[in-house]
Amino acid sequence: PLYSSAASDVYKRQVQIDGLKEHANIRVYALDGKSMPLHVDQQSNCVKLSLSAYPKGIYVIRCNKHSFKVTKR
C-alpha cells in the first residue's frame, strides 16, 4: 500500500510517499489539468516531492494507479 504524508508536510512544501516500488510513475497536476514539473528525491521505496516551486493551490499527485490531493498554502 502507498502512504502519503502530504497533510503534515504541506507547510514544509514537501510531500513524502512511502510504499513505492522502483520506477514508480509519478505525475503532479494542477486542478486545470496542467502537468507540473517534478522535483523528486527517491530513496528505495520512498519518494519526496518538492512543492516549493509551485504557486499556492490544489494539486493532484498521481502515482501509478493511486491519486492524492494536496493543498499548498
mmCIF file with all atom_site columns, N, CA and C in Angstrom:
data_model
loop_
_atom_site.group_PDB
_atom_site.id
_atom_site.type_symbol
_atom_site.label_atom_id
_atom_site.label_alt_id
_atom_site.label_comp_id
_atom_site.label_asym_id
_atom_site.label_entity_id
_atom_site.label_seq_id
_atom_site.pdbx_PDB_ins_code
_atom_site.Cartn_x
_atom_site.Cartn_y
_atom_site.Cartn_z
_atom_site.occupancy
_atom_site.B_iso_or_equiv
_atom_site.pdbx_formal_charge
_atom_site.auth_seq_id
_atom_site.auth_comp_id
_atom_site.auth_asym_id
_atom_site.auth_atom_id
_atom_site.pdbx_PDB_model_num
ATOM 1   N N  . PRO A 1 1  ? 0.817  -1.195 0.000   1.00 0.00 ? 1  PRO A N  1
ATOM 2   C CA . PRO A 1 1  ? 0.000  0.000  0.000   1.00 0.00 ? 1  PRO A CA 1
ATOM 3   C C  . PRO A 1 1  ? 0.864  1.264  0.000   1.00 0.00 ? 1  PRO A C  1
ATOM 4   N N  . LEU A 1 2  ? 0.319  2.323  -0.551  1.00 0.00 ? 2  LEU A N  1
ATOM 5   C CA . LEU A 1 2  ? 1.012  3.606  -0.590  1.00 0.00 ? 2  LEU A CA 1
ATOM 6   C C  . LEU A 1 2  ? 0.541  4.477  0.562   1.00 0.00 ? 2  LEU A C  1
ATOM 7   N N  . TYR A 1 3  ? 1.450  5.264  1.098   1.00 0.00 ? 3  TYR A N  1
ATOM 8   C CA . TYR A 1 3  ? 1.122  6.181  2.167   1.00 0.00 ? 3  TYR A CA 1
ATOM 9   C C  . TYR A 1 3  ? 1.673  7.552  1.815   1.00 0.00 ? 3  TYR A C  1
ATOM 10  N N  . SER A 1 4  ? 0.900  8.587  2.037   1.00 0.00 ? 4  SER A N  1
ATOM 11  C CA . SER A 1 4  ? 1.343  9.952  1.784   1.00 0.00 ? 4  SER A CA 1
ATOM 12  C C  . SER A 1 4  ? 1.304  10.737 3.081   1.00 0.00 ? 4  SER A C  1
ATOM 13  N N  . SER A 1 5  ? 2.360  11.496 3.316   1.00 0.00 ? 5  SER A N  1
ATOM 14  C CA . SER A 1 5  ? 2.389  12.356 4.497   1.00 0.00 ? 5  SER A CA 1
ATOM 15  C C  . SER A 1 5  ? 2.156  13.803 4.077   1.00 0.00 ? 5  SER A C  1
ATOM 16  N N  . ALA A 1 6  ? 1.405  13.989 3.027   1.00 0.00 ? 6  ALA A N  1
ATOM 17  C CA . ALA A 1 6  ? 1.192  15.320 2.459   1.00 0.00 ? 6  ALA A CA 1
ATOM 18  C C  . ALA A 1 6  ? 0.554  16.277 3.449   1.00 0.00 ? 6  ALA A C  1
ATOM 19  N N  . ALA A 1 7  ? -0.423 15.842 4.191   1.00 0.00 ? 7  ALA A N  1
ATOM 20  C CA . ALA A 1 7  ? -1.151 16.748 5.074   1.00 0.00 ? 7  ALA A CA 1
ATOM 21  C C  . ALA A 1 7  ? -0.232 17.367 6.125   1.00 0.00 ? 7  ALA A C  1
ATOM 22  N N  . SER A 1 8  ? 0.663  16.589 6.673   1.00 0.00 ? 8  SER A N  1
ATOM 23  C CA . SER A 1 8  ? 1.519  17.126 7.726   1.00 0.00 ? 8  SER A CA 1
ATOM 24  C C  . SER A 1 8  ? 2.691  17.930 7.182   1.00 0.00 ? 8  SER A C  1
ATOM 25  N N  . ASP A 1 9  ? 3.059  17.713 5.929   1.00 0.00 ? 9  ASP A N  1
ATOM 26  C CA . ASP A 1 9  ? 4.246  18.359 5.380   1.00 0.00 ? 9  ASP A CA 1
ATOM 27  C C  . ASP A 1 9  ? 3.948  19.492 4.414   1.00 0.00 ? 9  ASP A C  1
ATOM 28  N N  . VAL A 1 10 ? 2.676  19.825 4.218   1.00 0.00 ? 10 VAL A N  1
ATOM 29  C CA . VAL A 1 10 ? 2.350  20.810 3.189   1.00 0.00 ? 10 VAL A CA 1
ATOM 30  C C  . VAL A 1 10 ? 2.935  22.180 3.517   1.00 0.00 ? 10 VAL A C  1
ATOM 31  N N  . TYR A 1 11 ? 3.068  22.515 4.790   1.00 0.00 ? 11 TYR A N  1
ATOM 32  C CA . TYR A 1 11 ? 3.670  23.798 5.146   1.00 0.00 ? 11 TYR A CA 1
ATOM 33  C C  . TYR A 1 11 ? 5.178  23.779 4.906   1.00 0.00 ? 11 TYR A C  1
ATOM 34  N N  . LYS A 1 12 ? 5.749  22.602 4.888   1.00 0.00 ? 12 LYS A N  1
ATOM 35  C CA . LYS A 1 12 ? 7.172  22.466 4.578   1.00 0.00 ? 12 LYS A CA 1
ATOM 36  C C  . LYS A 1 12 ? 7.397  22.429 3.061   1.00 0.00 ? 12 LYS A C  1
ATOM 37  N N  . ARG A 1 13 ? 6.314  22.430 2.314   1.00 0.00 ? 13 ARG A N  1
ATOM 38  C CA . ARG A 1 13 ? 6.364  22.410 0.849   1.00 0.00 ? 13 ARG A CA 1
ATOM 39  C C  . ARG A 1 13 ? 6.996  21.130 0.310   1.00 0.00 ? 13 ARG A C  1
ATOM 40  N N  . GLN A 1 14 ? 6.693  20.028 0.976   1.00 0.00 ? 14 GLN A N  1
ATOM 41  C CA . GLN A 1 14 ? 7.224  18.747 0.552   1.00 0.00 ? 14 GLN A CA 1
ATOM 42  C C  . GLN A 1 14 ? 6.192  17.665 0.820   1.00 0.00 ? 14 GLN A C  1
ATOM 43  N N  . VAL A 1 15 ? 6.112  16.702 -0.078  1.00 0.00 ? 15 VAL A N  1
ATOM 44  C CA . VAL A 1 15 ? 5.210  15.565 0.078   1.00 0.00 ? 15 VAL A CA 1
ATOM 45  C C  . VAL A 1 15 ? 6.059  14.306 0.042   1.00 0.00 ? 15 VAL A C  1
ATOM 46  N N  . GLN A 1 16 ? 5.815  13.417 0.989   1.00 0.00 ? 16 GLN A N  1
ATOM 47  C CA . GLN A 1 16 ? 6.529  12.148 1.017   1.00 0.00 ? 16 GLN A CA 1
ATOM 48  C C  . GLN A 1 16 ? 5.547  11.026 0.754   1.00 0.00 ? 16 GLN A C  1
ATOM 49  N N  . ILE A 1 17 ? 5.915  10.124 -0.159  1.00 0.00 ? 17 ILE A N  1
ATOM 50  C CA . ILE A 1 17 ? 5.093  8.968  -0.484  1.00 0.00 ? 17 ILE A CA 1
ATOM 51  C C  . ILE A 1 17 ? 5.914  7.721  -0.180  1.00 0.00 ? 17 ILE A C  1
ATOM 52  N N  . ASP A 1 18 ? 5.391  6.885  0.703   1.00 0.00 ? 18 ASP A N  1
ATOM 53  C CA . ASP A 1 18 ? 6.071  5.650  1.099   1.00 0.00 ? 18 ASP A CA 1
ATOM 54  C C  . ASP A 1 18 ? 5.366  4.445  0.491   1.00 0.00 ? 18 ASP A C  1
ATOM 55  N N  . GLY A 1 19 ? 6.076  3.343  0.400   1.00 0.00 ? 19 GLY A N  1
ATOM 56  C CA . GLY A 1 19 ? 5.495  2.092  -0.071  1.00 0.00 ? 19 GLY A CA 1
ATOM 57  C C  . GLY A 1 19 ? 5.562  1.918  -1.574  1.00 0.00 ? 19 GLY A C  1
ATOM 58  N N  . LEU A 1 20 ? 6.465  2.639  -2.233  1.00 0.00 ? 20 LEU A N  1
ATOM 59  C CA . LEU A 1 20 ? 6.573  2.557  -3.689  1.00 0.00 ? 20 LEU A CA 1
ATOM 60  C C  . LEU A 1 20 ? 7.507  1.440  -4.117  1.00 0.00 ? 20 LEU A C  1
ATOM 61  N N  . LYS A 1 21 ? 7.249  0.945  -5.293  1.00 0.00 ? 21 LYS A N  1
ATOM 62  C CA . LYS A 1 21 ? 8.191  0.027  -5.926  1.00 0.00 ? 21 LYS A CA 1
ATOM 63  C C  . LYS A 1 21 ? 9.099  0.867  -6.816  1.00 0.00 ? 21 LYS A C  1
ATOM 64  N N  . GLU A 1 22 ? 10.218 0.294  -7.210  1.00 0.00 ? 22 GLU A N  1
ATOM 65  C CA . GLU A 1 22 ? 11.159 1.032  -8.062  1.00 0.00 ? 22 GLU A CA 1
ATOM 66  C C  . GLU A 1 22 ? 10.480 1.471  -9.349  1.00 0.00 ? 22 GLU A C  1
ATOM 67  N N  . HIS A 1 23 ? 10.933 2.582  -9.866  1.00 0.00 ? 23 HIS A N  1
ATOM 68  C CA . HIS A 1 23 ? 10.458 3.137  -11.138 1.00 0.00 ? 23 HIS A CA 1
ATOM 69  C C  . HIS A 1 23 ? 8.960  3.434  -11.124 1.00 0.00 ? 23 HIS A C  1
ATOM 70  N N  . ALA A 1 24 ? 8.487  4.011  -10.059 1.00 0.00 ? 24 ALA A N  1
ATOM 71  C CA . ALA A 1 24 ? 7.079  4.398  -9.976  1.00 0.00 ? 24 ALA A CA 1
ATOM 72  C C  . ALA A 1 24 ? 6.820  5.556  -10.940 1.00 0.00 ? 24 ALA A C  1
ATOM 73  N N  . ASN A 1 25 ? 5.667  5.552  -11.559 1.00 0.00 ? 25 ASN A N  1
ATOM 74  C CA . ASN A 1 25 ? 5.261  6.606  -12.479 1.00 0.00 ? 25 ASN A CA 1
ATOM 75  C C  . ASN A 1 25 ? 4.544  7.688  -11.680 1.00 0.00 ? 25 ASN A C  1
ATOM 76  N N  . ILE A 1 26 ? 5.215  8.801  -11.435 1.00 0.00 ? 26 ILE A N  1
ATOM 77  C CA . ILE A 1 26 ? 4.669  9.872  -10.611 1.00 0.00 ? 26 ILE A CA 1
ATOM 78  C C  . ILE A 1 26 ? 4.449  11.112 -11.473 1.00 0.00 ? 26 ILE A C  1
ATOM 79  N N  . ARG A 1 27 ? 3.269  11.706 -11.343 1.00 0.00 ? 27 ARG A N  1
ATOM 80  C CA . ARG A 1 27 ? 2.926  12.934 -12.065 1.00 0.00 ? 27 ARG A CA 1
ATOM 81  C C  . ARG A 1 27 ? 2.194  13.857 -11.099 1.00 0.00 ? 27 ARG A C  1
ATOM 82  N N  . VAL A 1 28 ? 2.374  15.160 -11.290 1.00 0.00 ? 28 VAL A N  1
ATOM 83  C CA . VAL A 1 28 ? 1.663  16.163 -10.496 1.00 0.00 ? 28 VAL A CA 1
ATOM 84  C C  . VAL A 1 28 ? 0.889  17.049 -11.470 1.00 0.00 ? 28 VAL A C  1
ATOM 85  N N  . TYR A 1 29 ? -0.393 17.293 -11.151 1.00 0.00 ? 29 TYR A N  1
ATOM 86  C CA . TYR A 1 29 ? -1.259 18.105 -11.998 1.00 0.00 ? 29 TYR A CA 1
ATOM 87  C C  . TYR A 1 29 ? -1.909 19.208 -11.172 1.00 0.00 ? 29 TYR A C  1
ATOM 88  N N  . ALA A 1 30 ? -2.021 20.381 -11.767 1.00 0.00 ? 30 ALA A N  1
ATOM 89  C CA . ALA A 1 30 ? -2.828 21.448 -11.173 1.00 0.00 ? 30 ALA A CA 1
ATOM 90  C C  . ALA A 1 30 ? -4.286 21.106 -11.447 1.00 0.00 ? 30 ALA A C  1
ATOM 91  N N  . LEU A 1 31 ? -5.203 21.783 -10.773 1.00 0.00 ? 31 LEU A N  1
ATOM 92  C CA . LEU A 1 31 ? -6.627 21.478 -10.955 1.00 0.00 ? 31 LEU A CA 1
ATOM 93  C C  . LEU A 1 31 ? -7.116 21.721 -12.376 1.00 0.00 ? 31 LEU A C  1
ATOM 94  N N  . ASP A 1 32 ? -6.438 22.590 -13.125 1.00 0.00 ? 32 ASP A N  1
ATOM 95  C CA . ASP A 1 32 ? -6.838 22.843 -14.511 1.00 0.00 ? 32 ASP A CA 1
ATOM 96  C C  . ASP A 1 32 ? -6.317 21.766 -15.467 1.00 0.00 ? 32 ASP A C  1
ATOM 97  N N  . GLY A 1 33 ? -5.637 20.732 -14.915 1.00 0.00 ? 33 GLY A N  1
ATOM 98  C CA . GLY A 1 33 ? -5.144 19.622 -15.724 1.00 0.00 ? 33 GLY A CA 1
ATOM 99  C C  . GLY A 1 33 ? -3.719 19.801 -16.221 1.00 0.00 ? 33 GLY A C  1
ATOM 100 N N  . LYS A 1 34 ? -3.120 20.954 -15.951 1.00 0.00 ? 34 LYS A N  1
ATOM 101 C CA . LYS A 1 34 ? -1.757 21.226 -16.395 1.00 0.00 ? 34 LYS A CA 1
ATOM 102 C C  . LYS A 1 34 ? -0.766 20.355 -15.631 1.00 0.00 ? 34 LYS A C  1
ATOM 103 N N  . SER A 1 35 ? 0.106  19.688 -16.379 1.00 0.00 ? 35 SER A N  1
ATOM 104 C CA . SER A 1 35 ? 1.153  18.871 -15.769 1.00 0.00 ? 35 SER A CA 1
ATOM 105 C C  . SER A 1 35 ? 2.229  19.796 -15.210 1.00 0.00 ? 35 SER A C  1
ATOM 106 N N  . MET A 1 36 ? 2.635  19.537 -13.970 1.00 0.00 ? 36 MET A N  1
ATOM 107 C CA . MET A 1 36 ? 3.612  20.376 -13.288 1.00 0.00 ? 36 MET A CA 1
ATOM 108 C C  . MET A 1 36 ? 4.989  19.704 -13.326 1.00 0.00 ? 36 MET A C  1
ATOM 109 N N  . PRO A 1 37 ? 6.066  20.498 -13.360 1.00 0.00 ? 37 PRO A N  1
ATOM 110 C CA . PRO A 1 37 ? 7.404  19.906 -13.333 1.00 0.00 ? 37 PRO A CA 1
ATOM 111 C C  . PRO A 1 37 ? 7.658  19.229 -11.982 1.00 0.00 ? 37 PRO A C  1
ATOM 112 N N  . LEU A 1 38 ? 8.413  18.155 -12.013 1.00 0.00 ? 38 LEU A N  1
ATOM 113 C CA . LEU A 1 38 ? 8.689  17.390 -10.796 1.00 0.00 ? 38 LEU A CA 1
ATOM 114 C C  . LEU A 1 38 ? 10.080 17.670 -10.265 1.00 0.00 ? 38 LEU A C  1
ATOM 115 N N  . HIS A 1 39 ? 10.167 17.756 -8.944  1.00 0.00 ? 39 HIS A N  1
ATOM 116 C CA . HIS A 1 39 ? 11.443 17.845 -8.238  1.00 0.00 ? 39 HIS A CA 1
ATOM 117 C C  . HIS A 1 39 ? 11.407 16.703 -7.226  1.00 0.00 ? 39 HIS A C  1
ATOM 118 N N  . VAL A 1 40 ? 12.021 15.566 -7.600  1.00 0.00 ? 40 VAL A N  1
ATOM 119 C CA . VAL A 1 40 ? 11.864 14.320 -6.854  1.00 0.00 ? 40 VAL A CA 1
ATOM 120 C C  . VAL A 1 40 ? 13.179 13.886 -6.225  1.00 0.00 ? 40 VAL A C  1
ATOM 121 N N  . ASP A 1 41 ? 13.080 13.424 -4.984  1.00 0.00 ? 41 ASP A N  1
ATOM 122 C CA . ASP A 1 41 ? 14.189 12.779 -4.286  1.00 0.00 ? 41 ASP A CA 1
ATOM 123 C C  . ASP A 1 41 ? 13.714 11.377 -3.943  1.00 0.00 ? 41 ASP A C  1
ATOM 124 N N  . GLN A 1 42 ? 14.213 10.360 -4.676  1.00 0.00 ? 42 GLN A N  1
ATOM 125 C CA . GLN A 1 42 ? 13.740 8.988  -4.459  1.00 0.00 ? 42 GLN A CA 1
ATOM 126 C C  . GLN A 1 42 ? 14.799 8.191  -3.730  1.00 0.00 ? 42 GLN A C  1
ATOM 127 N N  . GLN A 1 43 ? 14.369 7.534  -2.645  1.00 0.00 ? 43 GLN A N  1
ATOM 128 C CA . GLN A 1 43 ? 15.243 6.681  -1.857  1.00 0.00 ? 43 GLN A CA 1
ATOM 129 C C  . GLN A 1 43 ? 14.516 5.365  -1.639  1.00 0.00 ? 43 GLN A C  1
ATOM 130 N N  . SER A 1 44 ? 14.978 4.321  -2.259  1.00 0.00 ? 44 SER A N  1
ATOM 131 C CA . SER A 1 44 ? 14.379 2.978  -2.238  1.00 0.00 ? 44 SER A CA 1
ATOM 132 C C  . SER A 1 44 ? 12.871 3.054  -2.443  1.00 0.00 ? 44 SER A C  1
ATOM 133 N N  . ASN A 1 45 ? 12.051 2.755  -1.433  1.00 0.00 ? 45 ASN A N  1
ATOM 134 C CA . ASN A 1 45 ? 10.595 2.726  -1.633  1.00 0.00 ? 45 ASN A CA 1
ATOM 135 C C  . ASN A 1 45 ? 9.917  4.004  -1.127  1.00 0.00 ? 45 ASN A C  1
ATOM 136 N N  . CYS A 1 46 ? 10.678 5.091  -1.014  1.00 0.00 ? 46 CYS A N  1
ATOM 137 C CA . CYS A 1 46 ? 10.157 6.367  -0.522  1.00 0.00 ? 46 CYS A CA 1
ATOM 138 C C  . CYS A 1 46 ? 10.508 7.477  -1.501  1.00 0.00 ? 46 CYS A C  1
ATOM 139 N N  . VAL A 1 47 ? 9.533  8.339  -1.809  1.00 0.00 ? 47 VAL A N  1
ATOM 140 C CA . VAL A 1 47 ? 9.763  9.470  -2.708  1.00 0.00 ? 47 VAL A CA 1
ATOM 141 C C  . VAL A 1 47 ? 9.370  10.750 -1.993  1.00 0.00 ? 47 VAL A C  1
ATOM 142 N N  . LYS A 1 48 ? 10.201 11.763 -2.115  1.00 0.00 ? 48 LYS A N  1
ATOM 143 C CA . LYS A 1 48 ? 9.883  13.089 -1.585  1.00 0.00 ? 48 LYS A CA 1
ATOM 144 C C  . LYS A 1 48 ? 9.738  14.040 -2.764  1.00 0.00 ? 48 LYS A C  1
ATOM 145 N N  . LEU A 1 49 ? 8.582  14.684 -2.849  1.00 0.00 ? 49 LEU A N  1
ATOM 146 C CA . LEU A 1 49 ? 8.305  15.644 -3.911  1.00 0.00 ? 49 LEU A CA 1
ATOM 147 C C  . LEU A 1 49 ? 8.379  17.053 -3.329  1.00 0.00 ? 49 LEU A C  1
ATOM 148 N N  . SER A 1 50 ? 9.113  17.913 -3.982  1.00 0.00 ? 50 SER A N  1
ATOM 149 C CA . SER A 1 50 ? 9.193  19.299 -3.552  1.00 0.00 ? 50 SER A CA 1
ATOM 150 C C  . SER A 1 50 ? 8.095  20.099 -4.242  1.00 0.00 ? 50 SER A C  1
ATOM 151 N N  . LEU A 1 51 ? 7.322  20.843 -3.461  1.00 0.00 ? 51 LEU A N  1
ATOM 152 C CA . LEU A 1 51 ? 6.275  21.711 -3.991  1.00 0.00 ? 51 LEU A CA 1
ATOM 153 C C  . LEU A 1 51 ? 6.697  23.175 -3.942  1.00 0.00 ? 51 LEU A C  1
ATOM 154 N N  . SER A 1 52 ? 7.923  23.443 -3.568  1.00 0.00 ? 52 SER A N  1
ATOM 155 C CA . SER A 1 52 ? 8.363  24.816 -3.325  1.00 0.00 ? 52 SER A CA 1
ATOM 156 C C  . SER A 1 52 ? 8.269  25.712 -4.561  1.00 0.00 ? 52 SER A C  1
ATOM 157 N N  . ALA A 1 53 ? 8.408  25.162 -5.752  1.00 0.00 ? 53 ALA A N  1
ATOM 158 C CA . ALA A 1 53 ? 8.352  25.982 -6.968  1.00 0.00 ? 53 ALA A CA 1
ATOM 159 C C  . ALA A 1 53 ? 6.917  26.221 -7.448  1.00 0.00 ? 53 ALA A C  1
ATOM 160 N N  . TYR A 1 54 ? 5.945  25.564 -6.840  1.00 0.00 ? 54 TYR A N  1
ATOM 161 C CA . TYR A 1 54 ? 4.549  25.692 -7.270  1.00 0.00 ? 54 TYR A CA 1
ATOM 162 C C  . TYR A 1 54 ? 3.878  26.866 -6.577  1.00 0.00 ? 54 TYR A C  1
ATOM 163 N N  . PRO A 1 55 ? 2.995  27.569 -7.282  1.00 0.00 ? 55 PRO A N  1
ATOM 164 C CA . PRO A 1 55 ? 2.202  28.606 -6.611  1.00 0.00 ? 55 PRO A CA 1
ATOM 165 C C  . PRO A 1 55 ? 1.192  27.961 -5.659  1.00 0.00 ? 55 PRO A C  1
ATOM 166 N N  . LYS A 1 56 ? 0.629  28.764 -4.766  1.00 0.00 ? 56 LYS A N  1
ATOM 167 C CA . LYS A 1 56 ? -0.405 28.259 -3.859  1.00 0.00 ? 56 LYS A CA 1
ATOM 168 C C  . LYS A 1 56 ? -1.539 27.684 -4.679  1.00 0.00 ? 56 LYS A C  1
ATOM 169 N N  . GLY A 1 57 ? -2.117 26.588 -4.192  1.00 0.00 ? 57 GLY A N  1
ATOM 170 C CA . GLY A 1 57 ? -3.228 25.979 -4.902  1.00 0.00 ? 57 GLY A CA 1
ATOM 171 C C  . GLY A 1 57 ? -3.410 24.526 -4.526  1.00 0.00 ? 57 GLY A C  1
ATOM 172 N N  . ILE A 1 58 ? -4.277 23.863 -5.275  1.00 0.00 ? 58 ILE A N  1
ATOM 173 C CA . ILE A 1 58 ? -4.579 22.445 -5.057  1.00 0.00 ? 58 ILE A CA 1
ATOM 174 C C  . ILE A 1 58 ? -3.967 21.649 -6.203  1.00 0.00 ? 58 ILE A C  1
ATOM 175 N N  . TYR A 1 59 ? -3.304 20.566 -5.855  1.00 0.00 ? 59 TYR A N  1
ATOM 176 C CA . TYR A 1 59 ? -2.628 19.726 -6.843  1.00 0.00 ? 59 TYR A CA 1
ATOM 177 C C  . TYR A 1 59 ? -3.036 18.269 -6.647  1.00 0.00 ? 59 TYR A C  1
ATOM 178 N N  . VAL A 1 60 ? -3.020 17.534 -7.737  1.00 0.00 ? 60 VAL A N  1
ATOM 179 C CA . VAL A 1 60 ? -3.300 16.094 -7.704  1.00 0.00 ? 60 VAL A CA 1
ATOM 180 C C  . VAL A 1 60 ? -2.002 15.381 -8.034  1.00 0.00 ? 60 VAL A C  1
ATOM 181 N N  . ILE A 1 61 ? -1.605 14.485 -7.144  1.00 0.00 ? 61 ILE A N  1
ATOM 182 C CA . ILE A 1 61 ? -0.406 13.679 -7.363  1.00 0.00 ? 61 ILE A CA 1
ATOM 183 C C  . ILE A 1 61 ? -0.875 12.293 -7.764  1.00 0.00 ? 61 ILE A C  1
ATOM 184 N N  . ARG A 1 62 ? -0.470 11.874 -8.943  1.00 0.00 ? 62 ARG A N  1
ATOM 185 C CA . ARG A 1 62 ? -0.803 10.536 -9.427  1.00 0.00 ? 62 ARG A CA 1
ATOM 186 C C  . ARG A 1 62 ? 0.440  9.678  -9.339  1.00 0.00 ? 62 ARG A C  1
ATOM 187 N N  . CYS A 1 63 ? 0.286  8.542  -8.706  1.00 0.00 ? 63 CYS A N  1
ATOM 188 C CA . CYS A 1 63 ? 1.383  7.610  -8.545  1.00 0.00 ? 63 CYS A CA 1
ATOM 189 C C  . CYS A 1 63 ? 0.881  6.233  -8.924  1.00 0.00 ? 63 CYS A C  1
ATOM 190 N N  . ASN A 1 64 ? 1.328  5.763  -10.085 1.00 0.00 ? 64 ASN A N  1
ATOM 191 C CA . ASN A 1 64 ? 0.810  4.526  -10.653 1.00 0.00 ? 64 ASN A CA 1
ATOM 192 C C  . ASN A 1 64 ? -0.717 4.635  -10.739 1.00 0.00 ? 64 ASN A C  1
ATOM 193 N N  . LYS A 1 65 ? -1.471 3.838  -10.022 1.00 0.00 ? 65 LYS A N  1
ATOM 194 C CA . LYS A 1 65 ? -2.936 3.856  -10.106 1.00 0.00 ? 65 LYS A CA 1
ATOM 195 C C  . LYS A 1 65 ? -3.590 4.643  -8.972  1.00 0.00 ? 65 LYS A C  1
ATOM 196 N N  . HIS A 1 66 ? -2.800 5.262  -8.112  1.00 0.00 ? 66 HIS A N  1
ATOM 197 C CA . HIS A 1 66 ? -3.316 5.987  -6.951  1.00 0.00 ? 66 HIS A CA 1
ATOM 198 C C  . HIS A 1 66 ? -3.241 7.486  -7.165  1.00 0.00 ? 66 HIS A C  1
ATOM 199 N N  . SER A 1 67 ? -4.142 8.226  -6.530  1.00 0.00 ? 67 SER A N  1
ATOM 200 C CA . SER A 1 67 ? -4.133 9.687  -6.607  1.00 0.00 ? 67 SER A CA 1
ATOM 201 C C  . SER A 1 67 ? -4.254 10.280 -5.209  1.00 0.00 ? 67 SER A C  1
ATOM 202 N N  . PHE A 1 68 ? -3.568 11.403 -5.000  1.00 0.00 ? 68 PHE A N  1
ATOM 203 C CA . PHE A 1 68 ? -3.637 12.148 -3.745  1.00 0.00 ? 68 PHE A CA 1
ATOM 204 C C  . PHE A 1 68 ? -3.896 13.601 -4.071  1.00 0.00 ? 68 PHE A C  1
ATOM 205 N N  . LYS A 1 69 ? -4.722 14.261 -3.294  1.00 0.00 ? 69 LYS A N  1
ATOM 206 C CA . LYS A 1 69 ? -4.958 15.685 -3.463  1.00 0.00 ? 69 LYS A CA 1
ATOM 207 C C  . LYS A 1 69 ? -4.179 16.416 -2.375  1.00 0.00 ? 69 LYS A C  1
ATOM 208 N N  . VAL A 1 70 ? -3.441 17.468 -2.765  1.00 0.00 ? 70 VAL A N  1
ATOM 209 C CA . VAL A 1 70 ? -2.606 18.223 -1.854  1.00 0.00 ? 70 VAL A CA 1
ATOM 210 C C  . VAL A 1 70 ? -2.917 19.708 -2.020  1.00 0.00 ? 70 VAL A C  1
ATOM 211 N N  . THR A 1 71 ? -3.017 20.418 -0.915  1.00 0.00 ? 71 THR A N  1
ATOM 212 C CA . THR A 1 71 ? -3.210 21.861 -0.959  1.00 0.00 ? 71 THR A CA 1
ATOM 213 C C  . THR A 1 71 ? -1.924 22.540 -0.487  1.00 0.00 ? 71 THR A C  1
ATOM 214 N N  . LYS A 1 72 ? -1.394 23.407 -1.339  1.00 0.00 ? 72 LYS A N  1
ATOM 215 C CA . LYS A 1 72 ? -0.218 24.188 -0.933  1.00 0.00 ? 72 LYS A CA 1
ATOM 216 C C  . LYS A 1 72 ? -0.720 25.562 -0.517  1.00 0.00 ? 72 LYS A C  1
ATOM 217 N N  . ARG A 1 73 ? -0.376 25.960 0.689   1.00 0.00 ? 73 ARG A N  1
ATOM 218 C CA . ARG A 1 73 ? -0.834 27.247 1.228   1.00 0.00 ? 73 ARG A CA 1
ATOM 219 C C  . ARG A 1 73 ? 0.283  28.244 1.303   1.00 0.00 ? 73 ARG A C  1
#
